[in-house]
Tab-separated table of C-alpha atoms and ligand atoms in Angstrom:
chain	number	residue	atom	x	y	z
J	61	UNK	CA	0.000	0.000	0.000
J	62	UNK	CA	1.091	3.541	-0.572
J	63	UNK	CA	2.557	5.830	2.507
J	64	UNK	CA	0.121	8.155	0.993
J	65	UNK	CA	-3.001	5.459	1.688
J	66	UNK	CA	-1.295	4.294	5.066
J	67	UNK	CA	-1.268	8.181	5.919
J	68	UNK	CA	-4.919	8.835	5.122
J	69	UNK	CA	-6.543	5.473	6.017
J	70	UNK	CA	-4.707	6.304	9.862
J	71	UNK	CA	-7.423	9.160	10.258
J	72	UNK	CA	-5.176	11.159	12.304
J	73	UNK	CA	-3.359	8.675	14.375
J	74	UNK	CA	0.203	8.821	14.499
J	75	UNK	CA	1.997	6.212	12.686
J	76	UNK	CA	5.147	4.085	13.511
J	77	UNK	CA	7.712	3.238	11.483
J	78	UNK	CA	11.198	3.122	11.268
J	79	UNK	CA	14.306	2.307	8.531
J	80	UNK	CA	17.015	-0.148	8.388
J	81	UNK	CA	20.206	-0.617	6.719
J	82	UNK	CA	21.130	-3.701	4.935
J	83	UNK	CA	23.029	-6.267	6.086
J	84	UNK	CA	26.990	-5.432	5.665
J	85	UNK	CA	28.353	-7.762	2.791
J	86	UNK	CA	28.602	-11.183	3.707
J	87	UNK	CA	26.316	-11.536	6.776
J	88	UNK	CA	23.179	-13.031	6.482
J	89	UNK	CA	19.487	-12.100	5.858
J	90	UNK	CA	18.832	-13.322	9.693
J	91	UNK	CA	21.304	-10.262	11.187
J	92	UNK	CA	17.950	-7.742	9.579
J	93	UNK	CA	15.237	-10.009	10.838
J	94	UNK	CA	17.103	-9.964	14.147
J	95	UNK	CA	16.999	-6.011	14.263
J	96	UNK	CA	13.061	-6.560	13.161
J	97	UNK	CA	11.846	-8.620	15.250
J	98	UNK	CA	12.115	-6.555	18.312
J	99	UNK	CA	10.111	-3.770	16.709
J	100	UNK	CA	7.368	-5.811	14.637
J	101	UNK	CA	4.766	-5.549	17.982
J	102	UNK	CA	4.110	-1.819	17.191
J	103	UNK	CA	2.784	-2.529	13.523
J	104	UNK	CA	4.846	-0.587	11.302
J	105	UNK	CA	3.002	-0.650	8.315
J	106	UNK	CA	6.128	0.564	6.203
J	107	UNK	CA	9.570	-0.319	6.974
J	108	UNK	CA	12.579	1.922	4.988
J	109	UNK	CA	15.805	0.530	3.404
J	110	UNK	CA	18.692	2.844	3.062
J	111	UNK	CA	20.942	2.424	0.275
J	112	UNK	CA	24.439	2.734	0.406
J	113	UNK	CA	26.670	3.564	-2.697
J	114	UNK	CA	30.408	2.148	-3.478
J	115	UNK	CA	33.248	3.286	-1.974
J	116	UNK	CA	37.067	3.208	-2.992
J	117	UNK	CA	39.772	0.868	-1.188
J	118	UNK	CA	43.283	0.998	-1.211
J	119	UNK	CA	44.473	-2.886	-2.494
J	120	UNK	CA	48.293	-3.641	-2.070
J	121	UNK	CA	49.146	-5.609	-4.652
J	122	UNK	CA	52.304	-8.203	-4.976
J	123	UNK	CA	54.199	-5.662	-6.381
J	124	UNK	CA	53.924	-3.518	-3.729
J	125	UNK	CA	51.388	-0.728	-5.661
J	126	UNK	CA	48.416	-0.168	-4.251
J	127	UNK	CA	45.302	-0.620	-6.594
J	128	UNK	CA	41.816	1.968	-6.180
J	129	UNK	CA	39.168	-0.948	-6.124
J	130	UNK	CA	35.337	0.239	-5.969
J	131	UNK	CA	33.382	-1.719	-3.471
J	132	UNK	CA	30.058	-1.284	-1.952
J	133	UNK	CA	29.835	-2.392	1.948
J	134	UNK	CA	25.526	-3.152	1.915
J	135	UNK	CA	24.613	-4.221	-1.297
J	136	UNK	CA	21.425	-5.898	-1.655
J	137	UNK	CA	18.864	-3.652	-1.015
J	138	UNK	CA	16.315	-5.462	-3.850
J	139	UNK	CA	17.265	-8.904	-1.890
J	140	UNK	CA	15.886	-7.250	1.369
J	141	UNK	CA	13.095	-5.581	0.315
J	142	UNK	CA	11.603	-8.794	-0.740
J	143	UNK	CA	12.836	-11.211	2.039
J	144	UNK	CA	11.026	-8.380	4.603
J	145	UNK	CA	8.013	-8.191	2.397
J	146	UNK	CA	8.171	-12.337	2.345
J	147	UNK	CA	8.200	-12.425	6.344
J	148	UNK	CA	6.511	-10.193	7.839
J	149	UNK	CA	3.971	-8.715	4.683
J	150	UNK	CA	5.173	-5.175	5.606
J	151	UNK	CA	5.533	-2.425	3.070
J	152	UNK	CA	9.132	-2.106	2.177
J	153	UNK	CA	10.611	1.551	1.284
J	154	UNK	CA	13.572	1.003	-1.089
J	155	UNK	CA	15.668	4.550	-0.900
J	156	UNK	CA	17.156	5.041	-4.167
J	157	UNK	CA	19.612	7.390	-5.242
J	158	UNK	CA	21.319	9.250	-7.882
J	159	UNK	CA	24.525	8.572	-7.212
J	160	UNK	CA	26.421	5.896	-9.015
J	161	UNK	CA	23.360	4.995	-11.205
J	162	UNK	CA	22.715	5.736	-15.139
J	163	UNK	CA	19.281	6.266	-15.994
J	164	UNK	CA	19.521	2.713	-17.483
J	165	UNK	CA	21.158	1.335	-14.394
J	166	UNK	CA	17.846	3.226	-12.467
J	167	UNK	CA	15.293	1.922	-15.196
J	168	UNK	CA	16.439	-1.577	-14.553
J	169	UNK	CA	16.146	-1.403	-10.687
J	170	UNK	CA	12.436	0.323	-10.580
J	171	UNK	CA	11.402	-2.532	-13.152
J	172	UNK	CA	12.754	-4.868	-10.245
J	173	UNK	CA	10.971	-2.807	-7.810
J	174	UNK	CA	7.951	-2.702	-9.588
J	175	UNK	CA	7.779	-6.793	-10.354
J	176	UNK	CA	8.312	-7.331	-6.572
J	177	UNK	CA	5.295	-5.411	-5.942
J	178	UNK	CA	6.494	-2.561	-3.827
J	179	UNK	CA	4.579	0.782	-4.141
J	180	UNK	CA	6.729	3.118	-2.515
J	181	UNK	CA	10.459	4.695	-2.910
J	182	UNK	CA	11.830	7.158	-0.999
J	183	UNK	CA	13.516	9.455	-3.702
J	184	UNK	CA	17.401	11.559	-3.034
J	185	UNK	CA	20.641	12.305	-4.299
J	186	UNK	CA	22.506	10.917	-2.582
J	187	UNK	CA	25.791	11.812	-0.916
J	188	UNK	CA	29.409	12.067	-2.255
J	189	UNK	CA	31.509	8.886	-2.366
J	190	UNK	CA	33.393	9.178	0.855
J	191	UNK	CA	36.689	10.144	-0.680
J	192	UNK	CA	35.290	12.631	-2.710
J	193	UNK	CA	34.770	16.666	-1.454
J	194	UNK	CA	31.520	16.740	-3.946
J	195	UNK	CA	28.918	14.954	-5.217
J	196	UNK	CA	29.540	14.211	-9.058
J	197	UNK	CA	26.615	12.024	-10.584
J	198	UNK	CA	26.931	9.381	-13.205
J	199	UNK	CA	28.161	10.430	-16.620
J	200	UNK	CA	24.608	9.066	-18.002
J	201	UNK	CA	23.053	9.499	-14.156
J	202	UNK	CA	21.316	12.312	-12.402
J	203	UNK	CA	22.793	15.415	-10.697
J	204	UNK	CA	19.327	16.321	-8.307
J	205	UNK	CA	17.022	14.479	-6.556
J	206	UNK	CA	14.637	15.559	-8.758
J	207	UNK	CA	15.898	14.626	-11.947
J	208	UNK	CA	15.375	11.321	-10.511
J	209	UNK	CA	11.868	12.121	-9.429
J	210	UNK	CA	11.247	12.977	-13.259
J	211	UNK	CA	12.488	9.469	-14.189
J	212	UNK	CA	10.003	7.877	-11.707
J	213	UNK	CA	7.098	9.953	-12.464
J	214	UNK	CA	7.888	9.373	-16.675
J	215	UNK	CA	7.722	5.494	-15.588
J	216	UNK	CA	4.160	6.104	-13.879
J	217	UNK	CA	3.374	7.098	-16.800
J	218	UNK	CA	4.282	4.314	-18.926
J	219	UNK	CA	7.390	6.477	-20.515
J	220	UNK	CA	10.692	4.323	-20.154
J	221	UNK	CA	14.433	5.001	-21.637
J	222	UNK	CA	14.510	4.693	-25.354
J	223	UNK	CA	11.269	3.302	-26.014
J	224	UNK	CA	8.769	5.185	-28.590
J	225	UNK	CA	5.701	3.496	-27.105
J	226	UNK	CA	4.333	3.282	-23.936
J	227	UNK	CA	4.328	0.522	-21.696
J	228	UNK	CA	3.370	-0.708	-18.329
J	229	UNK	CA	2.634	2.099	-16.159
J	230	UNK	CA	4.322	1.827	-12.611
J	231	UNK	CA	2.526	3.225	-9.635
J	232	UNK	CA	5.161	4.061	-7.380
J	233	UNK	CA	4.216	6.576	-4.595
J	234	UNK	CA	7.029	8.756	-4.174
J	235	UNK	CA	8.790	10.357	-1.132
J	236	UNK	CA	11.368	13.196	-0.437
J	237	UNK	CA	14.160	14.330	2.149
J	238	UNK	CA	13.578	17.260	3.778
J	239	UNK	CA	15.865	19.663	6.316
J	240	UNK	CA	14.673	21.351	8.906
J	241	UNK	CA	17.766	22.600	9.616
J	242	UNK	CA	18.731	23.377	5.865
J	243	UNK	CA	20.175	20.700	3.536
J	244	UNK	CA	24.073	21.386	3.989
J	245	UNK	CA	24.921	22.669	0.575
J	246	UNK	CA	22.347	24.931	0.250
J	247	UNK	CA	22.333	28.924	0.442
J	248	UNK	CA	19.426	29.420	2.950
J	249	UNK	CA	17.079	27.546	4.047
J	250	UNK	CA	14.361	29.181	1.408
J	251	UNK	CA	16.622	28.163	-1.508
J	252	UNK	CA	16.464	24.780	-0.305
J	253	UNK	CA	12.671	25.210	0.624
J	254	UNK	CA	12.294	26.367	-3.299
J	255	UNK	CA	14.071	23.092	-4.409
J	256	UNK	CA	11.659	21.063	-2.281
J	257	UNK	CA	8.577	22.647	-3.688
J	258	UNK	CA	9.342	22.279	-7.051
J	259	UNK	CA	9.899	18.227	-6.445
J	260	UNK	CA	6.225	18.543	-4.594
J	261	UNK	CA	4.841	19.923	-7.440
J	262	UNK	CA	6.879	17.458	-9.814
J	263	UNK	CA	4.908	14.575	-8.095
J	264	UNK	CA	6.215	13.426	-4.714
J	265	UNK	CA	3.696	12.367	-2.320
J	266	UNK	CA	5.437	12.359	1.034
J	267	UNK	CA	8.469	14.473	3.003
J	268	UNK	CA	10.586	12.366	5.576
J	269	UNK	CA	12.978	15.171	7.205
J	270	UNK	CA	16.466	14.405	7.879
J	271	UNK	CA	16.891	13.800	12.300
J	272	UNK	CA	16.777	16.913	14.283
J	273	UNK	CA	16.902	17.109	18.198
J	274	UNK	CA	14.777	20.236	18.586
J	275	UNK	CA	11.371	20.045	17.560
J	276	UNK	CA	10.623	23.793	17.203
J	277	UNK	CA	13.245	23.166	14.428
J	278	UNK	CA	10.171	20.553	13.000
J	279	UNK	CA	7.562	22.788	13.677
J	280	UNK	CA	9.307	25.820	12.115
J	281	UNK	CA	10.026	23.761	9.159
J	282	UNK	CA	6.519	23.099	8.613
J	283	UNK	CA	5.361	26.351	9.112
J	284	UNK	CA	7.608	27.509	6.284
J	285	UNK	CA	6.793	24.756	4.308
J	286	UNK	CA	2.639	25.282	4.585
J	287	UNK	CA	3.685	29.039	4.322
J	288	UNK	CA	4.800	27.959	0.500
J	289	UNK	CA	2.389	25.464	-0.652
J	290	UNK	CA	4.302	22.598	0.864
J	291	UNK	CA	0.779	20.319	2.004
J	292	UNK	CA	2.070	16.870	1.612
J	293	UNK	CA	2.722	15.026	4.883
J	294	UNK	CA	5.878	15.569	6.506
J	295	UNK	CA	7.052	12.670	8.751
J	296	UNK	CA	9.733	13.838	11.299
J	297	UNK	CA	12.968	11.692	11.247
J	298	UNK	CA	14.136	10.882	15.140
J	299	UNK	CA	17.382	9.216	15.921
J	300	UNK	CA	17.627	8.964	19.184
J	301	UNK	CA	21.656	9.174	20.660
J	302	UNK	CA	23.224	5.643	21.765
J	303	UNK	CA	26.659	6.899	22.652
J	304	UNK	CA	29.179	9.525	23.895
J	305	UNK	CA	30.943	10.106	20.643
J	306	UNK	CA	27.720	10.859	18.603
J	307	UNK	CA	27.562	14.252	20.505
J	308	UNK	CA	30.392	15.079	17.536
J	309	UNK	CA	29.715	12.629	14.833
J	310	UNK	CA	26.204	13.274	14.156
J	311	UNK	CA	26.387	17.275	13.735
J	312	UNK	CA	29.313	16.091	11.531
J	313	UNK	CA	27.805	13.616	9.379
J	314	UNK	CA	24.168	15.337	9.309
J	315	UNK	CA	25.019	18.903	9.947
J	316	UNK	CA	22.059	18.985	12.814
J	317	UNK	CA	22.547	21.019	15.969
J	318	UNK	CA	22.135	19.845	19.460
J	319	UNK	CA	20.379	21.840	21.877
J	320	UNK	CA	22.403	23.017	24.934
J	321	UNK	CA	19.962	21.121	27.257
J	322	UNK	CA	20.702	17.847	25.799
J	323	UNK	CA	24.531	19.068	25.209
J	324	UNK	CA	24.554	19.506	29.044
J	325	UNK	CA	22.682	16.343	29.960
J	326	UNK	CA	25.330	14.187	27.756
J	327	UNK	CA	28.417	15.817	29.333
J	328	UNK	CA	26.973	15.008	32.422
J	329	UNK	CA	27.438	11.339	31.792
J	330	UNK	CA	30.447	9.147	32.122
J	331	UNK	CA	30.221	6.092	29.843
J	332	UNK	CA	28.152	5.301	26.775
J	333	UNK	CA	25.560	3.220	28.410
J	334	UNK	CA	24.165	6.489	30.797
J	335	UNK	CA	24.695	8.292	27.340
J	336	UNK	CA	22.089	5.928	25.723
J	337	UNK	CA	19.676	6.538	28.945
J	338	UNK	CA	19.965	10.051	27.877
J	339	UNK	CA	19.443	9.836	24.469
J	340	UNK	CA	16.381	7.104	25.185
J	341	UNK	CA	14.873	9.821	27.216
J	342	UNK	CA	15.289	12.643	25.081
J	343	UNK	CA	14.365	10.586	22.148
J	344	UNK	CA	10.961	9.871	24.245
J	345	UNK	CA	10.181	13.583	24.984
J	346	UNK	CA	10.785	14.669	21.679
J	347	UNK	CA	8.025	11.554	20.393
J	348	UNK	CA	5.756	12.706	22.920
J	349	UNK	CA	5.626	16.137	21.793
J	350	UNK	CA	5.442	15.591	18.168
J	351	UNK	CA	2.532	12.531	18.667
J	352	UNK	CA	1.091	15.774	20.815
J	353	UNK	CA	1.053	17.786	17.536
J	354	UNK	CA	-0.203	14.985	15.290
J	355	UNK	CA	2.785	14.484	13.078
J	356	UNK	CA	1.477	11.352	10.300
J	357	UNK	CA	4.518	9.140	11.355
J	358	UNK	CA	7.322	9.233	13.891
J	359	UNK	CA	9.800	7.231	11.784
J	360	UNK	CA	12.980	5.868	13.779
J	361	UNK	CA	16.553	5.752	12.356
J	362	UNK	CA	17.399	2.573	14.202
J	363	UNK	CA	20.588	1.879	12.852
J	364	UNK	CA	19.919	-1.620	13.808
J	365	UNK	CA	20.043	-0.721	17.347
J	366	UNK	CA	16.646	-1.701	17.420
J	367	UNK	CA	16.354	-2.584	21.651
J	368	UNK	CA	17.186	1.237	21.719
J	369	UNK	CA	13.937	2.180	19.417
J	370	UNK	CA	11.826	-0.803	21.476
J	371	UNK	CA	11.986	1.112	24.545
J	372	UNK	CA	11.071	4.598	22.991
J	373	UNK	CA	8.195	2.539	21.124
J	374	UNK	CA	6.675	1.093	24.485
J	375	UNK	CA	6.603	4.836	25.887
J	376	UNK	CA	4.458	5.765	22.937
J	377	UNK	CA	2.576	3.130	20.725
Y	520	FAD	P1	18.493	17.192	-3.709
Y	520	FAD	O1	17.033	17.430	-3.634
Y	520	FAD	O2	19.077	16.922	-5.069
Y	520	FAD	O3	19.208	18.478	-3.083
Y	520	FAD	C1	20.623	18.533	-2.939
Y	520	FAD	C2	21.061	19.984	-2.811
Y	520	FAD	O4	20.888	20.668	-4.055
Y	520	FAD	C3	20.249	20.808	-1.799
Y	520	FAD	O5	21.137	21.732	-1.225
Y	520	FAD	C4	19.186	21.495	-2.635
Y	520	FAD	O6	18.779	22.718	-2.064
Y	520	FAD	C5	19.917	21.697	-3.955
Y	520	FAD	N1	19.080	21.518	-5.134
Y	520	FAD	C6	18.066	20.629	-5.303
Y	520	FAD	N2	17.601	20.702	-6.565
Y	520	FAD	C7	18.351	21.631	-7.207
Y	520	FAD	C8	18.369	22.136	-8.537
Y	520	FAD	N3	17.511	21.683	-9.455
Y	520	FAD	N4	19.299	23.082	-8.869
Y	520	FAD	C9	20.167	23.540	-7.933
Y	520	FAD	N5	20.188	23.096	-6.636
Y	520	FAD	C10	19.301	22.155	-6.302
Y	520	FAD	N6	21.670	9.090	1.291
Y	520	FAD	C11	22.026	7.885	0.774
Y	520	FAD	O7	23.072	7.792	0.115
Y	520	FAD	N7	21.264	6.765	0.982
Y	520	FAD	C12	20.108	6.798	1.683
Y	520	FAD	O8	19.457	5.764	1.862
Y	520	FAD	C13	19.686	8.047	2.236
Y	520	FAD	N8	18.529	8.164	2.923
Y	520	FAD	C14	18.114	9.387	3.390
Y	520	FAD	C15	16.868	9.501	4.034
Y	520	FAD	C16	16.450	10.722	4.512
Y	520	FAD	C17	15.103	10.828	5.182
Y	520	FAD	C18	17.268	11.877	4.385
Y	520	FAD	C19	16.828	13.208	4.944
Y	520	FAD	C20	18.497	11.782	3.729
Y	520	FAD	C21	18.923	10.540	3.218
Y	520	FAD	N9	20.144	10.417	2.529
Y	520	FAD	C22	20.519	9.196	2.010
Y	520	FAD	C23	21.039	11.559	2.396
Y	520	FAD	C24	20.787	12.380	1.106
Y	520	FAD	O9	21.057	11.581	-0.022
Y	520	FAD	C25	21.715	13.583	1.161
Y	520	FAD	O10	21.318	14.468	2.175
Y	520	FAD	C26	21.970	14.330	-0.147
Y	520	FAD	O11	23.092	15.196	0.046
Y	520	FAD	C27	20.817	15.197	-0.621
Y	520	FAD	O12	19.771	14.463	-1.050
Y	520	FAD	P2	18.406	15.159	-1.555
Y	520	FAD	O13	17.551	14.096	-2.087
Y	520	FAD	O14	17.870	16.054	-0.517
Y	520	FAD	O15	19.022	16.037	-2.781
């Protein structure tokens, strides 16, 4: 079923879901079912699957050189879309991205999608390759997340790659990242706003915001957003903090601020588990307030610490 049906058929009642990460190469299907299982009592009726593109290595070789090899740490995101949809008869969310995909390479895997019977993908750029300073799409790929969105919404309507006539129409129901706290490359936050109306009125259905640990940041988002003719349902992103470090890493990684309350309550604490009490708790308030406001969805980045999610899911659903 679409997010978009899931959304509306809720009447107002705050959904749960959360998104997962696929297994890292070489460990089996059972490592995602155990991060599932634990989280399958609150009836998520969509489940997301991030997708992560290659990276380079460093290979020494006999001759002592080293070779660049490309590699990609979680392939299979097809493979676990279907195996979740097989168990547990959840919608699956496939993310897919511009990055490292032609448009052929991008045809091919939303005719996969489209066979195995999923309805939804979750739309985006993508990031740069780790070694690289900045994004640089495929030679025959997409530059925007919206690009991409065309090539979706051209397959809903029966338009593929090369082909005069048309064929089978897809009916993929199509979500978006959003930023409450500004996508990092962009001018100002209404430049970016701009950018994510103009994929809104391309097509796309839903808005899942990137995490943020302040929800007046969430609620000011949406204000702007209604303010512009944003009205599609934006599900806040929550990630709640398991560890010391992540104080650093995540305004690093995701360019999100931390308040100083939180800021003060993690320097407070002396290992990583009392960290991860903190973070739990925070995690909690911040769902509480937001289920408050009637937000569609609180969706979880797990990151397969899904005992961590279970106990912020028993304090709400
Ligand atoms: P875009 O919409 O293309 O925007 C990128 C930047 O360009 C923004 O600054 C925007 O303002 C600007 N822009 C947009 N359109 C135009 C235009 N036409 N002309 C000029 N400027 C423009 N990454 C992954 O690799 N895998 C994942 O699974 C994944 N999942 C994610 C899930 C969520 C909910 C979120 C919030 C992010 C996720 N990301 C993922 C990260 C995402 O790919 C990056 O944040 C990426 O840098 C931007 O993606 P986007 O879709 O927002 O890009």
């Amino acid at each position: 079923m679409k997010i978009s049906d899931h959304i509306k058929n809720a009447k107002g009642k705050t959904l749960f879901s959360f998104e997962i990460l696929p297994p890292v190469k070489g460990e089996s299907v059972q490592s995602i079912f155990d991060a599932i299982d634990p989280l399958m009592e609150f009836k998520p009726p969509f489940i997301d699957v991030t997708y992560h593109r290659e990276e380079y290595v460093y290979k020494k070789r006999e001759n002592g050189l080293l070779e660049k090899v490309s590699t990609r740490k979680r392939p299979g995101t097809v493979g676990i879309c279907a195996a979740m949809i097989n168990k547990y008869g959840v919608d699956a969310v496939p993310h897919i991205i511009c990055g490292g995909f032609s448009k052929e390479e991008t045809e091919n895997a939303l005719i996969d999608l489209d066979f195995l019977g999923i309805d939804n993908v979750l739309v985006l750029r993508g990031d740069a390759i780790k070694s690289e300073a900045r994004f640089e799409p495929d030679p025959n790929g997409h530059s925007y997340a919206s690009e991409l969105l065309e090539q979706v919404l051209d397959l809903n309507a029966g338009k593929y790659l090369h082909e005069e006539v048309s064929r089978n129409e897809t009916d993929f129901c199509i979500g978006i990242a959003g930023y409450p706290e500004k996508h990092f490359e962009a001018p100002s936050l209404k430049s970016d706003l701009k950018y994510l109306k103009m994929k809104v009125d391309m097509g796309a259905e839903y808005i899942v915001t990137q995490m943020f640990f302040d929800n007046q940041k969430y609620f000011d988002f949406v204000e702007k957003c209604r303010e512009i003719g944003i009205n599609v349902p934006i599900i806040p992103g929550l990630k709640p903090i398991t560890g010391l470090k992540q104080m650093n890493v995540l305004p690093s990684i995701f360019h999100v601020d931390l308040p100083d309350d939180l800021v003060d309550e993690l320097d407070k604490c002396a290992d990583n588990k009392s960290a991860r009490e903190v973070g739990i708790e925070w995690a909690i308030q911040q769902s509480k307030e937001l289920k408050e406001a009637g937000v569609p969805c609180l969706h979880y980045y797990t990151m397969s610490k899904s005992q961590v999610t279970r106990r912020i899911a028993e304090a709400l659903f």
